[in-house]
Coordinates of C-alpha atoms and ligand atoms in Angstrom, one line a residue:
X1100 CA 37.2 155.5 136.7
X1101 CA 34.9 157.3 133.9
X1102 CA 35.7 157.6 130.8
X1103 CA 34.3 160.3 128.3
X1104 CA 34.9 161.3 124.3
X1105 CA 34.5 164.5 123.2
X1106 CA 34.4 166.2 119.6
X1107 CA 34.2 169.4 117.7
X1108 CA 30.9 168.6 115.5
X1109 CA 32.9 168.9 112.7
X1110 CA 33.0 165.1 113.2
X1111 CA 29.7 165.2 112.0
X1112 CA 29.4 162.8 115.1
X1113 CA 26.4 163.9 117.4
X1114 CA 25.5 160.9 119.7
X1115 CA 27.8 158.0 120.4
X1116 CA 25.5 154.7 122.0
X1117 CA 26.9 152.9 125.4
X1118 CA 29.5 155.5 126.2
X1119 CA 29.8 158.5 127.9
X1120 CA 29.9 161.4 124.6
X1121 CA 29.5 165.1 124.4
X1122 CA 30.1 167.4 121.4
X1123 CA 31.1 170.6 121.0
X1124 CA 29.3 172.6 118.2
X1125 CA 30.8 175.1 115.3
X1126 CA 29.0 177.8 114.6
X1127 CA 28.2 179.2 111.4
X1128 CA 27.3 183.2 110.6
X1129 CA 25.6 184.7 107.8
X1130 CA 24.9 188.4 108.0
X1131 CA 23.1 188.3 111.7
X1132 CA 21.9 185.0 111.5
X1133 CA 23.8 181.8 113.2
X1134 CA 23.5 178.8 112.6
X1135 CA 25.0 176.2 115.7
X1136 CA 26.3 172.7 114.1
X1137 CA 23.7 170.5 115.8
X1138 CA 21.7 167.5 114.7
X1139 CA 18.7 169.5 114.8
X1140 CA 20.1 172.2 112.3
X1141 CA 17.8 172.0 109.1
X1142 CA 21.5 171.7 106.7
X1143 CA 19.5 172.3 103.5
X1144 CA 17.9 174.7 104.3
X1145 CA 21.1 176.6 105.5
X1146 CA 22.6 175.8 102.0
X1147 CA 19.5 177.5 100.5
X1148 CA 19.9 180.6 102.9
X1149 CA 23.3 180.8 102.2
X1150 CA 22.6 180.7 98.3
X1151 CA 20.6 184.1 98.4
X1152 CA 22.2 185.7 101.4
X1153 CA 24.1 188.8 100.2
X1154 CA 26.1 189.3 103.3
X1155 CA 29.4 187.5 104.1
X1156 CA 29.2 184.2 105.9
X1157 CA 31.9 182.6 107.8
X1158 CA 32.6 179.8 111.1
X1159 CA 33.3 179.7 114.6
X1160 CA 35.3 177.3 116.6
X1161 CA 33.8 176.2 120.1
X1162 CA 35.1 178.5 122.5
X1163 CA 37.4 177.3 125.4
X1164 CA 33.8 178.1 127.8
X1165 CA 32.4 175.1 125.2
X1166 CA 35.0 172.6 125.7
X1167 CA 35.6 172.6 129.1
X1168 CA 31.4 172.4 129.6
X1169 CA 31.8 169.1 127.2
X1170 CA 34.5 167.8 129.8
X1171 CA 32.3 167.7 132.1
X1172 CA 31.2 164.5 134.3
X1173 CA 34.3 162.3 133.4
X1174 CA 37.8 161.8 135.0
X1175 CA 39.6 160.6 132.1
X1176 CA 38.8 162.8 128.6
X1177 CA 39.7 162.6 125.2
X1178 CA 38.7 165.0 123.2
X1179 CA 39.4 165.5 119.2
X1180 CA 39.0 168.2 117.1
X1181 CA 39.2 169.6 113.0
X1182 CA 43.0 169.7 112.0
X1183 CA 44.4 172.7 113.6
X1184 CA 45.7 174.1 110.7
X1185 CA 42.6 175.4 109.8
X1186 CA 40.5 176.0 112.5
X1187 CA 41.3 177.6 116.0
X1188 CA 39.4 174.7 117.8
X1189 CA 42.3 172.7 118.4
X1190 CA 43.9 175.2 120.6
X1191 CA 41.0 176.1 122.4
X1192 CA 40.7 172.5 123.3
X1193 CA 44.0 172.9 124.8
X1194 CA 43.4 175.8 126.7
X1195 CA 40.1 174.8 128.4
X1196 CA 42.7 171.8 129.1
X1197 CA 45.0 173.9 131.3
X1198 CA 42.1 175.8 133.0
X1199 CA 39.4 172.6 133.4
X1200 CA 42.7 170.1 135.2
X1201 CA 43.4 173.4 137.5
X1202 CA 40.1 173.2 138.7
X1203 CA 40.0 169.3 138.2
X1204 CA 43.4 168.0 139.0
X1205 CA 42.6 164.4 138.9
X1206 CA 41.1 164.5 135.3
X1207 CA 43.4 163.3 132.8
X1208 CA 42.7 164.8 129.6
X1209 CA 44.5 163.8 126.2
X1210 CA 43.5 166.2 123.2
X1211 CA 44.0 165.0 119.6
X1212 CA 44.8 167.1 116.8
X1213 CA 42.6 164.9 113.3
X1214 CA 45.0 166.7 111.2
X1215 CA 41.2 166.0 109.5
X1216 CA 37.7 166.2 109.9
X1217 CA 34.6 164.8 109.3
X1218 CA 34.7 161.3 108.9
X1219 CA 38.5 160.4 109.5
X1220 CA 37.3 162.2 112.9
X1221 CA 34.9 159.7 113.2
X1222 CA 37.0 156.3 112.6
X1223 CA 39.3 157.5 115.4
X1224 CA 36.0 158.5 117.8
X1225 CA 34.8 154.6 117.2
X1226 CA 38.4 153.2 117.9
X1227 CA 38.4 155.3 121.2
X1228 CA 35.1 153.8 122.0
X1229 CA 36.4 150.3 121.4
X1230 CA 39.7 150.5 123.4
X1231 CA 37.3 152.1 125.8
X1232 CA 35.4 149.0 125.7
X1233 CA 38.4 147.0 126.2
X1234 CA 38.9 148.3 129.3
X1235 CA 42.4 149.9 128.7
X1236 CA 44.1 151.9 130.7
X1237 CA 44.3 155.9 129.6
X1238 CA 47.8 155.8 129.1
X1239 CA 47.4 152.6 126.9
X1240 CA 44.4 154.0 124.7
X1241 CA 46.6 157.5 124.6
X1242 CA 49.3 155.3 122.8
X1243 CA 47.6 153.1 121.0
X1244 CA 45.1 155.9 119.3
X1245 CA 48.0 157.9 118.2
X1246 CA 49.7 154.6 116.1
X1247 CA 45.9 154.2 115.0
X1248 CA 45.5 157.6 113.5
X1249 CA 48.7 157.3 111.6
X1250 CA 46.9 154.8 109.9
X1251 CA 43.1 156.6 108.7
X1252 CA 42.8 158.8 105.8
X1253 CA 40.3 161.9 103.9
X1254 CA 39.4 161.8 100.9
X1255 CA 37.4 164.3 99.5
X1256 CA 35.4 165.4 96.2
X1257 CA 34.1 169.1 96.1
X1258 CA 32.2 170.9 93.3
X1259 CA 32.8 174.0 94.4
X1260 CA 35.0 175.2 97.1
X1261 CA 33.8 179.0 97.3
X1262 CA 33.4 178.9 101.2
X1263 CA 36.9 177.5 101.9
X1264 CA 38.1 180.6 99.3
X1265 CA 36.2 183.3 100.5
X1266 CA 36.9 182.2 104.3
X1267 CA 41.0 182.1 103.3
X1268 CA 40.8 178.0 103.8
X1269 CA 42.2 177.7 100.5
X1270 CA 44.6 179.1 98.1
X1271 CA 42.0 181.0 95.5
X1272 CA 43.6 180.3 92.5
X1273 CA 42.7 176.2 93.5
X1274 CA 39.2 177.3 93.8
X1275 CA 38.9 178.9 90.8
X1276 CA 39.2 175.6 88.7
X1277 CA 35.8 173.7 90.4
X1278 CA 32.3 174.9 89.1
X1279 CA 33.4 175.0 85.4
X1280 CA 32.0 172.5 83.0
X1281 CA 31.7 169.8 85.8
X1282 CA 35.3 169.6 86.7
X1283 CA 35.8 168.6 90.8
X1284 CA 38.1 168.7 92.9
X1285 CA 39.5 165.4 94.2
X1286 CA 42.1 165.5 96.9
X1287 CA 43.4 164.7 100.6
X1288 CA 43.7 165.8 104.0
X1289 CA 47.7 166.3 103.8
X1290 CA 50.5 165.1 106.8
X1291 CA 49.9 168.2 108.1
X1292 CA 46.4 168.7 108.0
X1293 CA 45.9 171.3 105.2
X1294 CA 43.6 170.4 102.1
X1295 CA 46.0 169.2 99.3
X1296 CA 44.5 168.6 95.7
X1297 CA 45.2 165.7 93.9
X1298 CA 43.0 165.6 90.7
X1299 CA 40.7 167.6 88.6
X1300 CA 38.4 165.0 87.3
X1301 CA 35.2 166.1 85.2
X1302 CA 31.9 164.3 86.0
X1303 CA 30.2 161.9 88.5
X1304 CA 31.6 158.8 87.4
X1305 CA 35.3 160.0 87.0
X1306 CA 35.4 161.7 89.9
X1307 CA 34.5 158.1 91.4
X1308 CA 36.9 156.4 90.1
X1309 CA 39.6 159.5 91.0
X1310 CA 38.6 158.8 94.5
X1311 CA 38.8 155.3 94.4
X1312 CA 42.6 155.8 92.8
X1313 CA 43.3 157.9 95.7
X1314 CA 42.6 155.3 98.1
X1315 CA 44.1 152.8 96.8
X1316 CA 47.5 155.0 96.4
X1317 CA 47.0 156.1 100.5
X1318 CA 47.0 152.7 100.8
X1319 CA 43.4 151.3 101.4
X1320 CA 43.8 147.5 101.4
X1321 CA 39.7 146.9 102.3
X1322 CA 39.4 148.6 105.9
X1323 CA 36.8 150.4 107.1
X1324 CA 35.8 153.3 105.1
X1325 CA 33.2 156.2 106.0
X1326 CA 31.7 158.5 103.6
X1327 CA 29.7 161.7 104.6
X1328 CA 27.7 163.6 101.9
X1329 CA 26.2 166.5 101.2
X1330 CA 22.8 165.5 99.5
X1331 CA 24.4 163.3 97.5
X1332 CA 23.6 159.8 98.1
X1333 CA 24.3 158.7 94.4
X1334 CA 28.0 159.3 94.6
X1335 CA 28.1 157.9 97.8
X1336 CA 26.4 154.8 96.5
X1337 CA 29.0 154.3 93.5
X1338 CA 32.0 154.7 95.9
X1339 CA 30.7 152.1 97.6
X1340 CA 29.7 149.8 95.1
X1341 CA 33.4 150.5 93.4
X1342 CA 35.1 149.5 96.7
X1343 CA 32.9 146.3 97.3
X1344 CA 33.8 145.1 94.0
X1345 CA 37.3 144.6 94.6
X1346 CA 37.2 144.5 98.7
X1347 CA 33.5 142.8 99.2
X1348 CA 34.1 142.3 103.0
X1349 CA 35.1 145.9 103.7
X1350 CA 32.6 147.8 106.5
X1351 CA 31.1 151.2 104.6
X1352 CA 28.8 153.2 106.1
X1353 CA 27.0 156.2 104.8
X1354 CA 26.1 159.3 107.1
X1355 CA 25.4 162.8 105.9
X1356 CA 27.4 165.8 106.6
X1357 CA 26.2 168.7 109.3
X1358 CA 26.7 171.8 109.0
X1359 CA 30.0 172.7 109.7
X1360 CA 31.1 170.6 106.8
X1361 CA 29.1 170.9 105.1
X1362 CA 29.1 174.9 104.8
X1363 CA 32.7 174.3 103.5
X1364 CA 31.9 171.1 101.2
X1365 CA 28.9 172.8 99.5
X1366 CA 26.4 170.9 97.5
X1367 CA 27.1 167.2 96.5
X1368 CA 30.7 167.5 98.4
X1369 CA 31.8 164.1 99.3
X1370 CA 34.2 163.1 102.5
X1371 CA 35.9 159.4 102.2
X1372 CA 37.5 158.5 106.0
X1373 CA 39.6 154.9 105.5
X1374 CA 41.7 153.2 107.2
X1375 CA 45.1 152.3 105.6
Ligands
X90_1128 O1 37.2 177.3 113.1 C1 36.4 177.3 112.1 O2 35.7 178.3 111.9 C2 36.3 176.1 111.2 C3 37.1 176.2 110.0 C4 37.1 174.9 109.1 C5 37.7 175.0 107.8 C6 37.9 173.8 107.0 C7 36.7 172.8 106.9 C8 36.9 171.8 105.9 C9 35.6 170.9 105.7 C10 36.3 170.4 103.3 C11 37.1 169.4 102.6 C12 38.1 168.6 103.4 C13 39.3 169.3 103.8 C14 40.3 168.5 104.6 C15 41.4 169.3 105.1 C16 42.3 168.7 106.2 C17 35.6 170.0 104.6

């Protein structure tokens, strides 16, 4: 019995040591240029393209021919994508479900809908790993994922959310307020998976401590946290600081956003995964 995880990239998670991993990239269009969300996709320099570009730019889910080619080589899949009610990857997961187990009927397949992305993605791609490791059985690790994700959190800080406007990811009159005089946008991944503000704090070192307060309200008692940044290492640096101060044992890693989210995170857009 093989076991095999499998992501959108909006995970921001492209290679997974000691277990069986395959990813399934987003794609993101400017004009006639397309950008896939691999490791080996130069983000910055796709910021800077995008900067000048004059055409309109949007993203692309995997398609159901992508996810069922991830599948592949395993007998027992679990795959996870970006919050369904945002993207359309969720429900081409499910789809290349029904036709991959038609061709396959001994795979057992269990997709998860984040509800998320980015990092939170990625806490819930390391405890598959571990129950994995544990040698549990599909049906076990199916349960005991679900009762785990009710537990992991985003956070996020944006200075400017014109992508997730322009690409009707957000309500416009929300985006209108970041990009004025400093102020960010601090909020959450919601219940139901949809990008809920919380605060409007202006500067680096509020917008900090606004993320810190957010935690701490979800509920983050000094579990592991993951925070993914888009060429920001400064802010990611103080979050971290500000949670070891008060929680000095809790495991933080830093990573850096690809390009999925970061085309809707922008510049210096920060994404907080914790558990609760
Ligand atoms: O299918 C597609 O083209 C992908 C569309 C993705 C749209 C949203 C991406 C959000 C990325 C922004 C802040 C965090 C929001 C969390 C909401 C659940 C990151």
């Amino acid at each position: 019995m093989n076991f095999k995880i499998v992501s959108d990239s909006s995970s921001d998670v492209f290679e997974l040591e000691g277990i069986d991993y395959a990813y399934a990239p987003l794609k993101i269009t400017c004009g006639e240029k397309q950008y896939t969300d691999t490791p080996e996709l130069n983000v910055a320099g796709m910021i800077e393209d995008l900067k000048i570009a004059k055409t309109r730019s949007g993203t692309s889910c995997p398609n159901i021919y992508e996810w069922q080619q991830a599948f592949e080589g395993a007998d027992n899949i679990f795959a996870i994508t970006i919050t369904s009610q945002l993207s359309g990857s969720y429900s081409a997961a499910m789809q290349a479900k029904e036709e991959y187990i038609k061709t396959h009927p001994e795979t057992k397949i269990h997709v998860i809908d984040s509800l998320s992305t980015g990092p939170e993605m990625h806490l819930i791609i390391d405890k598959l790993k571990e129950l994995i490791d544990n040698n549990l059985s599909f049906e076990d690790i199916t349960e005991q994922i679900t009762e785990y994700s009710k537990h992991t959190n985003l956070a996020f800080c944006l200075e400017s959310l014109n992508n997730l406007a322009r690409n009707g990811r957000v309500n416009p009159a929300v985006a209108k307020i970041t990009g004025i005089l400093g102020i960010r946008l601090v909020g959450k991944a919601s219940d139901k998976g949809t990008l809920e503000p919380v605060s409007k704090p202006k500067g680096a070192k509020k917008s900090t401590l606004a993320m810190y307060q957010l935690m701490l309200e979800q509920g983050y008692k000094g579990g592991r946290v993951i925070i993914d940044h888009v060429g920001n290492p400064t802010s990611a640096d103080s979050l971290k600081e500000m949670i070891l101060s008060e929680h000095p044992n809790a495991d933080i890693s830093i990573g850096s956003c690809g390009g999925l989210c970061s085309f809707y995170a922008e510049e210096r857009g920060m994404l907080v995964g914790y558990e609760s």
